[in-house]
mmCIF file of C-alpha atoms in Angstrom:
data_model
loop_
_atom_site.group_PDB
_atom_site.id
_atom_site.type_symbol
_atom_site.label_atom_id
_atom_site.label_comp_id
_atom_site.label_asym_id
_atom_site.label_seq_id
_atom_site.Cartn_x
_atom_site.Cartn_y
_atom_site.Cartn_z
ATOM 1 C CA MET A 1 -17.948 8.178 17.330
ATOM 2 C CA THR A 2 -15.021 9.094 19.610
ATOM 3 C CA ALA A 3 -11.429 8.103 18.830
ATOM 4 C CA GLU A 4 -9.675 5.948 21.447
ATOM 5 C CA PRO A 5 -6.683 7.553 23.099
ATOM 6 C CA VAL A 6 -3.236 6.640 22.136
ATOM 7 C CA ILE A 7 -0.447 7.822 24.435
ATOM 8 C CA ASP A 8 2.930 8.589 23.093
ATOM 9 C CA THR A 9 6.065 7.054 24.433
ATOM 10 C CA GLN A 10 8.131 9.856 22.811
ATOM 11 C CA HIS A 11 7.263 13.247 24.157
ATOM 12 C CA GLY A 12 7.296 16.436 21.965
ATOM 13 C CA PRO A 13 6.392 17.181 18.450
ATOM 14 C CA THR A 14 9.850 16.965 16.894
ATOM 15 C CA ALA A 15 9.978 14.418 14.131
ATOM 16 C CA PRO A 16 13.213 12.389 13.561
ATOM 17 C CA GLU A 17 15.535 13.787 10.976
ATOM 18 C CA VAL A 18 14.966 12.575 7.436
ATOM 19 C CA PRO A 19 18.025 10.638 6.356
ATOM 20 C CA PRO A 20 19.973 11.863 3.326
ATOM 21 C CA VAL A 21 19.024 10.689 -0.010
ATOM 22 C CA PRO A 22 21.145 7.780 -1.181
ATOM 23 C CA PRO A 23 23.196 8.437 -4.353
ATOM 24 C CA THR A 24 21.302 5.785 -6.357
ATOM 25 C CA VAL A 25 18.028 7.720 -5.965
ATOM 26 C CA ARG A 26 17.061 9.596 -9.022
ATOM 27 C CA ALA A 27 13.394 10.450 -8.557
ATOM 28 C CA SER A 28 10.861 11.117 -5.832
ATOM 29 C CA LEU A 29 7.156 10.691 -5.520
ATOM 30 C CA SER A 30 4.590 12.008 -2.988
ATOM 31 C CA PRO A 31 1.182 10.539 -2.417
ATOM 32 C CA SER A 32 -0.473 13.706 -3.804
ATOM 33 C CA ARG A 33 1.484 13.548 -7.078
ATOM 34 C CA ALA A 34 1.011 9.770 -7.358
ATOM 35 C CA ALA A 35 -2.762 10.276 -6.860
ATOM 36 C CA ASP A 36 -2.626 13.044 -9.540
ATOM 37 C CA PHE A 37 -1.286 10.612 -12.052
ATOM 38 C CA LYS A 38 -3.809 7.852 -11.131
ATOM 39 C CA THR A 39 -6.612 10.433 -11.502
ATOM 40 C CA CYS A 40 -5.438 12.156 -14.623
ATOM 41 C CA PRO A 41 -1.911 11.941 -16.256
ATOM 42 C CA LEU A 42 -2.347 15.395 -17.706
ATOM 43 C CA LEU A 43 -3.011 16.849 -14.220
ATOM 44 C CA TYR A 44 0.288 15.280 -13.133
ATOM 45 C CA ARG A 45 1.987 16.943 -16.009
ATOM 46 C CA PHE A 46 0.561 20.397 -15.277
ATOM 47 C CA ARG A 47 1.511 20.242 -11.537
ATOM 48 C CA SER A 48 4.820 18.249 -11.579
ATOM 49 C CA ILE A 49 6.360 19.024 -14.975
ATOM 50 C CA ASP A 50 4.946 22.308 -16.053
ATOM 51 C CA ARG A 51 4.625 23.503 -12.459
ATOM 52 C CA LEU A 52 1.679 25.651 -13.436
ATOM 53 C CA PRO A 53 0.349 27.963 -10.689
ATOM 54 C CA GLU A 54 -2.989 27.222 -9.091
ATOM 55 C CA ARG A 55 -5.096 29.806 -7.240
ATOM 56 C CA PRO A 56 -6.339 28.202 -4.052
ATOM 57 C CA THR A 57 -10.011 28.204 -3.332
ATOM 58 C CA VAL A 58 -11.692 29.218 -0.044
ATOM 59 C CA GLU A 59 -12.282 25.574 0.780
ATOM 60 C CA GLN A 60 -8.644 24.645 0.236
ATOM 61 C CA VAL A 61 -7.408 27.514 2.392
ATOM 62 C CA ARG A 62 -9.850 26.754 5.004
ATOM 63 C CA GLY A 63 -8.390 23.227 5.225
ATOM 64 C CA THR A 64 -4.931 24.646 5.532
ATOM 65 C CA LEU A 65 -6.044 26.944 8.463
ATOM 66 C CA VAL A 66 -7.765 24.013 10.295
ATOM 67 C CA HIS A 67 -4.679 21.867 9.882
ATOM 68 C CA ALA A 68 -2.557 24.642 11.273
ATOM 69 C CA VAL A 69 -4.776 25.161 14.238
ATOM 70 C CA LEU A 70 -4.760 21.376 15.117
ATOM 71 C CA GLU A 71 -1.114 21.235 14.841
ATOM 72 C CA ARG A 72 -0.611 24.172 17.221
ATOM 73 C CA LEU A 73 -3.299 22.857 19.657
ATOM 74 C CA PHE A 74 -0.966 20.116 20.787
ATOM 75 C CA ASP A 75 1.603 22.708 21.853
ATOM 76 C CA LEU A 76 -0.676 23.553 24.654
ATOM 77 C CA PRO A 77 -0.796 21.632 27.944
ATOM 78 C CA ALA A 78 -3.178 18.667 27.826
ATOM 79 C CA ALA A 79 -5.730 20.240 30.074
ATOM 80 C CA ALA A 80 -5.850 23.404 27.981
ATOM 81 C CA ARG A 81 -6.728 21.571 24.716
ATOM 82 C CA THR A 82 -10.374 22.657 24.640
ATOM 83 C CA PRO A 83 -12.768 23.843 22.009
ATOM 84 C CA GLU A 84 -12.427 27.374 23.278
ATOM 85 C CA SER A 85 -8.657 27.208 23.008
ATOM 86 C CA ALA A 86 -8.845 25.898 19.562
ATOM 87 C CA GLY A 87 -11.207 28.690 18.571
ATOM 88 C CA ASP A 88 -8.828 31.220 20.066
ATOM 89 C CA LEU A 89 -5.992 29.855 17.761
ATOM 90 C CA VAL A 90 -8.006 30.449 14.467
ATOM 91 C CA ALA A 91 -7.252 34.154 13.967
ATOM 92 C CA PRO A 92 -3.610 34.077 15.117
ATOM 93 C CA GLN A 93 -3.009 31.145 12.721
ATOM 94 C CA TRP A 94 -4.715 32.897 9.954
ATOM 95 C CA ASP A 95 -2.492 35.967 10.491
ATOM 96 C CA ARG A 96 0.594 33.669 10.380
ATOM 97 C CA LEU A 97 -0.433 31.999 7.182
ATOM 98 C CA VAL A 98 -1.029 35.378 5.507
ATOM 99 C CA THR A 99 2.367 36.599 6.609
ATOM 100 C CA GLU A 100 4.004 33.485 5.229
ATOM 101 C CA GLN A 101 1.885 33.362 2.102
ATOM 102 C CA PRO A 102 0.867 36.906 1.201
ATOM 103 C CA GLU A 103 -1.032 35.642 -1.770
ATOM 104 C CA LEU A 104 -3.769 34.366 0.664
ATOM 105 C CA SER A 105 -4.673 37.919 1.447
ATOM 106 C CA THR A 106 -6.236 38.109 -1.978
ATOM 107 C CA LEU A 107 -8.731 35.428 -1.091
ATOM 108 C CA PHE A 108 -11.078 38.262 -0.026
ATOM 109 C CA ALA A 109 -11.578 41.619 -1.538
ATOM 110 C CA GLU A 110 -9.985 44.517 0.177
ATOM 111 C CA GLY A 111 -12.404 45.755 2.976
ATOM 112 C CA ASP A 112 -14.471 42.512 2.873
ATOM 113 C CA THR A 113 -14.491 42.147 6.594
ATOM 114 C CA ALA A 114 -17.703 40.179 6.572
ATOM 115 C CA GLY A 115 -16.299 37.606 4.152
ATOM 116 C CA LEU A 116 -13.164 37.111 6.261
ATOM 117 C CA GLU A 117 -15.119 36.836 9.505
ATOM 118 C CA GLY A 118 -17.468 34.324 7.921
ATOM 119 C CA PHE A 119 -14.406 32.296 6.720
ATOM 120 C CA LEU A 120 -12.826 32.311 10.168
ATOM 121 C CA ARG A 121 -16.178 31.241 11.790
ATOM 122 C CA SER A 122 -16.431 28.332 9.293
ATOM 123 C CA ALA A 123 -12.986 27.198 10.302
ATOM 124 C CA ALA A 124 -13.980 27.298 13.986
ATOM 125 C CA ALA A 125 -17.077 25.275 13.101
ATOM 126 C CA LEU A 126 -14.966 22.417 11.580
ATOM 127 C CA LEU A 127 -12.862 22.436 14.722
ATOM 128 C CA GLU A 128 -16.008 21.771 16.705
ATOM 129 C CA GLY A 129 -16.462 18.649 14.634
ATOM 130 C CA TYR A 130 -12.996 17.632 15.544
ATOM 131 C CA PHE A 131 -13.800 17.636 19.247
ATOM 132 C CA THR A 132 -16.793 15.521 18.589
ATOM 133 C CA VAL A 133 -14.674 12.540 17.437
ATOM 134 C CA GLU A 134 -11.574 13.013 19.514
ATOM 135 C CA ASP A 135 -10.479 14.394 23.011
ATOM 136 C CA PRO A 136 -6.999 15.930 22.453
ATOM 137 C CA ARG A 137 -6.555 16.127 26.238
ATOM 138 C CA ARG A 138 -5.996 12.302 26.253
ATOM 139 C CA LEU A 139 -3.420 12.347 23.416
ATOM 140 C CA GLU A 140 0.282 13.089 23.228
ATOM 141 C CA PRO A 141 1.176 12.641 19.495
ATOM 142 C CA ALA A 142 4.633 11.426 18.659
ATOM 143 C CA GLU A 143 4.836 13.565 15.515
ATOM 144 C CA ARG A 144 2.808 16.321 13.794
ATOM 145 C CA GLU A 145 3.213 17.655 10.275
ATOM 146 C CA ALA A 146 6.286 15.351 9.905
ATOM 147 C CA LEU A 147 8.060 14.632 6.718
ATOM 148 C CA ILE A 148 8.786 10.973 6.301
ATOM 149 C CA SER A 149 10.567 9.204 3.495
ATOM 150 C CA ALA A 150 11.864 5.855 2.248
ATOM 151 C CA VAL A 151 13.676 4.440 -0.859
ATOM 152 C CA VAL A 152 11.911 1.716 -2.805
ATOM 153 C CA ASP A 153 13.162 -0.262 -5.807
ATOM 154 C CA ASP A 154 16.574 1.295 -5.065
ATOM 155 C CA GLU A 155 15.898 4.388 -7.166
ATOM 156 C CA LEU A 156 12.559 5.865 -6.072
ATOM 157 C CA LEU A 157 12.277 8.097 -2.957
ATOM 158 C CA ILE A 158 8.749 8.152 -1.673
ATOM 159 C CA ARG A 159 7.830 10.798 0.913
ATOM 160 C CA GLY A 160 5.082 12.802 2.396
ATOM 161 C CA TYR A 161 3.788 14.806 5.271
ATOM 162 C CA LEU A 162 1.913 13.185 8.055
ATOM 163 C CA ASP A 163 -0.800 15.113 9.803
ATOM 164 C CA ARG A 164 -0.215 13.226 12.938
ATOM 165 C CA LEU A 165 1.545 9.944 14.195
ATOM 166 C CA ASP A 166 0.454 8.451 17.461
ATOM 167 C CA VAL A 167 2.504 5.775 19.268
ATOM 168 C CA ALA A 168 0.957 3.495 21.859
ATOM 169 C CA PRO A 169 2.874 2.221 24.973
ATOM 170 C CA ASP A 170 3.316 -1.080 23.257
ATOM 171 C CA GLY A 171 4.877 0.586 20.127
ATOM 172 C CA ALA A 172 1.825 0.308 17.903
ATOM 173 C CA LEU A 173 1.522 3.107 15.416
ATOM 174 C CA ARG A 174 -1.694 5.003 14.363
ATOM 175 C CA VAL A 175 -1.405 7.421 11.345
ATOM 176 C CA VAL A 176 -4.040 10.112 11.583
ATOM 177 C CA ASP A 177 -5.147 12.362 8.682
ATOM 178 C CA TYR A 178 -7.572 15.275 9.110
ATOM 179 C CA LYS A 179 -10.131 15.877 6.359
ATOM 180 C CA THR A 180 -12.091 19.134 6.311
ATOM 181 C CA GLY A 181 -14.464 18.076 3.659
ATOM 182 C CA GLY A 182 -17.433 15.814 4.130
ATOM 183 C CA ALA A 183 -17.144 12.075 4.407
ATOM 184 C CA PRO A 184 -16.708 10.891 0.714
ATOM 185 C CA ARG A 185 -18.370 8.186 -1.336
ATOM 186 C CA GLU A 186 -16.392 5.033 -1.780
ATOM 187 C CA ALA A 187 -14.319 6.167 -4.871
ATOM 188 C CA PHE A 188 -13.055 9.318 -3.051
ATOM 189 C CA GLU A 189 -12.448 7.347 0.162
ATOM 190 C CA ALA A 190 -10.265 5.031 -1.812
ATOM 191 C CA ARG A 191 -8.124 8.012 -2.868
ATOM 192 C CA ALA A 192 -7.777 9.174 0.761
ATOM 193 C CA LEU A 193 -6.821 5.574 1.867
ATOM 194 C CA PHE A 194 -4.217 5.522 -0.942
ATOM 195 C CA GLN A 195 -2.570 8.533 0.764
ATOM 196 C CA LEU A 196 -2.565 6.764 4.109
ATOM 197 C CA LYS A 197 -1.280 3.503 2.659
ATOM 198 C CA PHE A 198 1.576 5.580 1.110
ATOM 199 C CA TYR A 199 2.481 6.827 4.638
ATOM 200 C CA ALA A 200 2.105 3.295 6.095
ATOM 201 C CA LEU A 201 4.542 1.841 3.469
ATOM 202 C CA VAL A 202 7.158 4.462 4.346
ATOM 203 C CA LEU A 203 6.805 3.826 8.110
ATOM 204 C CA TRP A 204 7.063 0.030 7.536
ATOM 205 C CA ARG A 205 10.134 0.331 5.394
ATOM 206 C CA THR A 206 11.913 2.820 7.723
ATOM 207 C CA ARG A 207 10.778 1.537 11.150
ATOM 208 C CA GLY A 208 9.913 -2.071 10.500
ATOM 209 C CA VAL A 209 6.410 -1.593 11.960
ATOM 210 C CA VAL A 210 3.135 -1.925 10.043
ATOM 211 C CA PRO A 211 0.824 0.733 11.494
ATOM 212 C CA ARG A 212 -2.014 -0.822 13.398
ATOM 213 C CA VAL A 213 -4.523 1.825 12.349
ATOM 214 C CA LEU A 214 -4.769 4.342 9.413
ATOM 215 C CA ARG A 215 -7.384 6.897 10.562
ATOM 216 C CA LEU A 216 -9.250 9.509 8.620
ATOM 217 C CA LEU A 217 -11.023 12.076 10.691
ATOM 218 C CA TYR A 218 -13.801 13.818 8.688
ATOM 219 C CA LEU A 219 -14.365 17.008 10.627
ATOM 220 C CA LYS A 220 -17.386 18.373 8.719
ATOM 221 C CA ASP A 221 -19.436 15.241 9.346
ATOM 222 C CA ALA A 222 -17.734 14.298 12.550
ATOM 223 C CA GLU A 223 -17.042 10.797 11.247
ATOM 224 C CA VAL A 224 -14.095 8.477 11.769
ATOM 225 C CA CYS A 225 -12.863 5.957 9.159
ATOM 226 C CA ASP A 226 -10.268 3.379 10.381
ATOM 227 C CA TYR A 227 -8.359 0.884 8.171
ATOM 228 C CA SER A 228 -5.846 -1.721 9.326
ATOM 229 C CA PRO A 229 -3.274 -2.786 6.701
ATOM 230 C CA ASP A 230 -1.029 -5.799 6.925
ATOM 231 C CA ALA A 231 2.418 -6.500 5.541
ATOM 232 C CA ASP A 232 1.282 -8.428 2.622
ATOM 233 C CA GLU A 233 -0.980 -5.608 1.520
ATOM 234 C CA LEU A 234 1.771 -3.120 1.956
ATOM 235 C CA LEU A 235 4.071 -5.228 -0.116
ATOM 236 C CA ARG A 236 1.442 -5.305 -2.912
ATOM 237 C CA PHE A 237 0.990 -1.532 -2.506
ATOM 238 C CA GLU A 238 4.783 -0.998 -2.853
ATOM 239 C CA ARG A 239 4.639 -2.837 -6.223
ATOM 240 C CA THR A 240 1.821 -0.601 -7.240
ATOM 241 C CA VAL A 241 3.652 2.529 -6.434
ATOM 242 C CA VAL A 242 6.768 1.338 -8.330
ATOM 243 C CA ALA A 243 4.663 0.447 -11.330
ATOM 244 C CA LEU A 244 3.002 3.836 -11.226
ATOM 245 C CA TRP A 245 6.332 5.577 -11.230
ATOM 246 C CA ARG A 246 7.501 3.582 -14.188
ATOM 247 C CA ALA A 247 4.415 4.609 -16.064
ATOM 248 C CA ILE A 248 5.184 8.198 -15.180
ATOM 249 C CA GLU A 249 8.694 7.683 -16.535
ATOM 250 C CA GLN A 250 7.403 6.279 -19.773
ATOM 251 C CA ALA A 251 4.831 9.079 -20.195
ATOM 252 C CA THR A 252 7.624 11.622 -19.587
ATOM 253 C CA ALA A 253 9.855 9.947 -22.113
ATOM 254 C CA ARG A 254 7.161 10.044 -24.660
ATOM 255 C CA GLN A 255 5.833 13.436 -23.591
ATOM 256 C CA ASP A 256 2.448 11.861 -23.564
ATOM 257 C CA PHE A 257 0.290 12.750 -20.628
ATOM 258 C CA ARG A 258 -3.386 12.279 -21.624
ATOM 259 C CA PRO A 259 -6.392 13.719 -19.844
ATOM 260 C CA ARG A 260 -8.744 11.331 -18.054
ATOM 261 C CA PRO A 261 -12.001 13.221 -17.532
ATOM 262 C CA SER A 262 -13.891 12.586 -14.222
ATOM 263 C CA ARG A 263 -16.048 14.414 -11.712
ATOM 264 C CA LEU A 264 -12.754 15.846 -10.268
ATOM 265 C CA CYS A 265 -12.546 17.957 -13.445
ATOM 266 C CA ASP A 266 -15.120 20.337 -11.728
ATOM 267 C CA TRP A 267 -12.316 21.390 -9.352
ATOM 268 C CA CYS A 268 -9.337 21.434 -11.792
ATOM 269 C CA SER A 269 -7.572 24.773 -12.246
ATOM 270 C CA HIS A 270 -6.426 23.878 -15.722
ATOM 271 C CA GLN A 271 -9.531 23.287 -17.853
ATOM 272 C CA ALA A 272 -8.529 26.128 -20.220
ATOM 273 C CA LEU A 273 -5.446 24.072 -21.178
ATOM 274 C CA CYS A 274 -7.079 20.676 -21.297
ATOM 275 C CA PRO A 275 -8.102 19.073 -24.650
ATOM 276 C CA SER A 276 -11.141 17.663 -22.963
ATOM 277 C CA PHE A 277 -12.447 21.132 -22.580
ATOM 278 C CA GLY A 278 -11.162 22.416 -25.931
ATOM 279 C CA GLY A 279 -7.797 23.648 -24.606
ATOM 280 C CA THR A 280 -4.216 23.058 -25.735
ATOM 281 C CA PRO A 281 -1.503 22.120 -23.216
ATOM 282 C CA PRO A 282 1.634 24.444 -23.305
ATOM 283 C CA PRO A 283 4.680 23.062 -25.110
ATOM 284 C CA PHE A 284 6.398 20.281 -23.207
ATOM 285 C CA PRO A 285 9.362 21.733 -21.215
ATOM 286 C CA VAL A 286 12.571 20.990 -22.892
ATOM 287 C CA ALA A 287 14.475 20.231 -19.794
ATOM 288 C CA GLY A 288 11.680 18.500 -17.865
ATOM 289 C CA PRO A 289 11.174 19.212 -14.200
ATOM 290 C CA ALA A 290 13.755 21.527 -12.720
ATOM 291 C CA ASP A 291 14.678 18.836 -10.139
ATOM 292 C CA PRO A 292 13.405 15.261 -10.417
ATOM 293 C CA LEU A 293 13.908 14.814 -6.614
ATOM 294 C CA THR A 294 11.735 17.804 -5.885
ATOM 295 C CA ASP A 295 8.202 16.540 -5.696
ATOM 296 C CA ALA A 296 6.609 19.331 -3.807
ATOM 297 C CA ARG A 297 4.005 18.882 -1.196
ATOM 298 C CA SER A 298 0.576 19.768 -2.456
ATOM 299 C CA ARG A 299 -1.480 21.137 0.381
ATOM 300 C CA PRO A 300 -4.214 22.048 0.485
ATOM 301 C CA ALA A 301 -5.807 19.578 -1.890
ATOM 302 C CA ALA A 302 -8.709 19.914 -4.102
ATOM 303 C CA PRO A 303 -12.139 19.369 -2.335
ATOM 304 C CA GLY A 304 -13.224 15.664 -2.805
ATOM 305 C CA ALA A 305 -9.637 14.707 -3.472
ATOM 306 C CA ASP A 306 -7.224 14.747 -0.585
ATOM 307 C CA GLU A 307 -9.591 16.843 1.525
#
């Protein structure tokens, strides 16, 4: 399946500036952190309150690399956005990522040239899947890797990073999210759509336009999943997000974040601290999160979760 072209009426990748946070806002929530709490309250605590470090996996870092290449691909003139050009971007983008995040250099043992080369080839293979479902020569995205935010319920800032936003000549919006894992079963797809509905809600509240299409591009399987929300659905979703945040506040006040075992536990970095696996969580931080408005972006995501 090939994605239909959407031509941007605003040229260039620069996203509009995010407005300053109103003084009434006292907390923030990203789609990844919201999904963490829905999946497992204890996972939310480990990531957002304890801020425990997580060692990235090869799959996660591959996703980061592919996203970086696809972002840079649109810096090229339209005619130059070919599979060959994308392949040529893989190694330079890997070098950039390692420079910016030196810890990624530990992903492969020193001198493991074969491992690194295989990793880069696997990223290039995923990019081939991208060209199967979309022709970037026919696209001029309005925004790429853009931070968007909105205030709901007067006190909660919701925000996240869009992989890509397309704007049609008639002003219609299409939110595009790249997934480097395989197309998931229904339960995992619902999590991915939760993330996109989060973005759709922000766009609706800030621009007054309900996105016409929320699109998931599964590069590994070369599949496209489209979903079209409406205003009533986004209003219900907004209530869900607010209720979710209130549940997080209650859990924080009670210092009670319980594990919720599922298949996603297989990818969790914190099993040693989880009661479901015989572990004991660390003492609850006395001061709580360092900054309640800092709900850090969490990319790359665990396989089968956001990716």
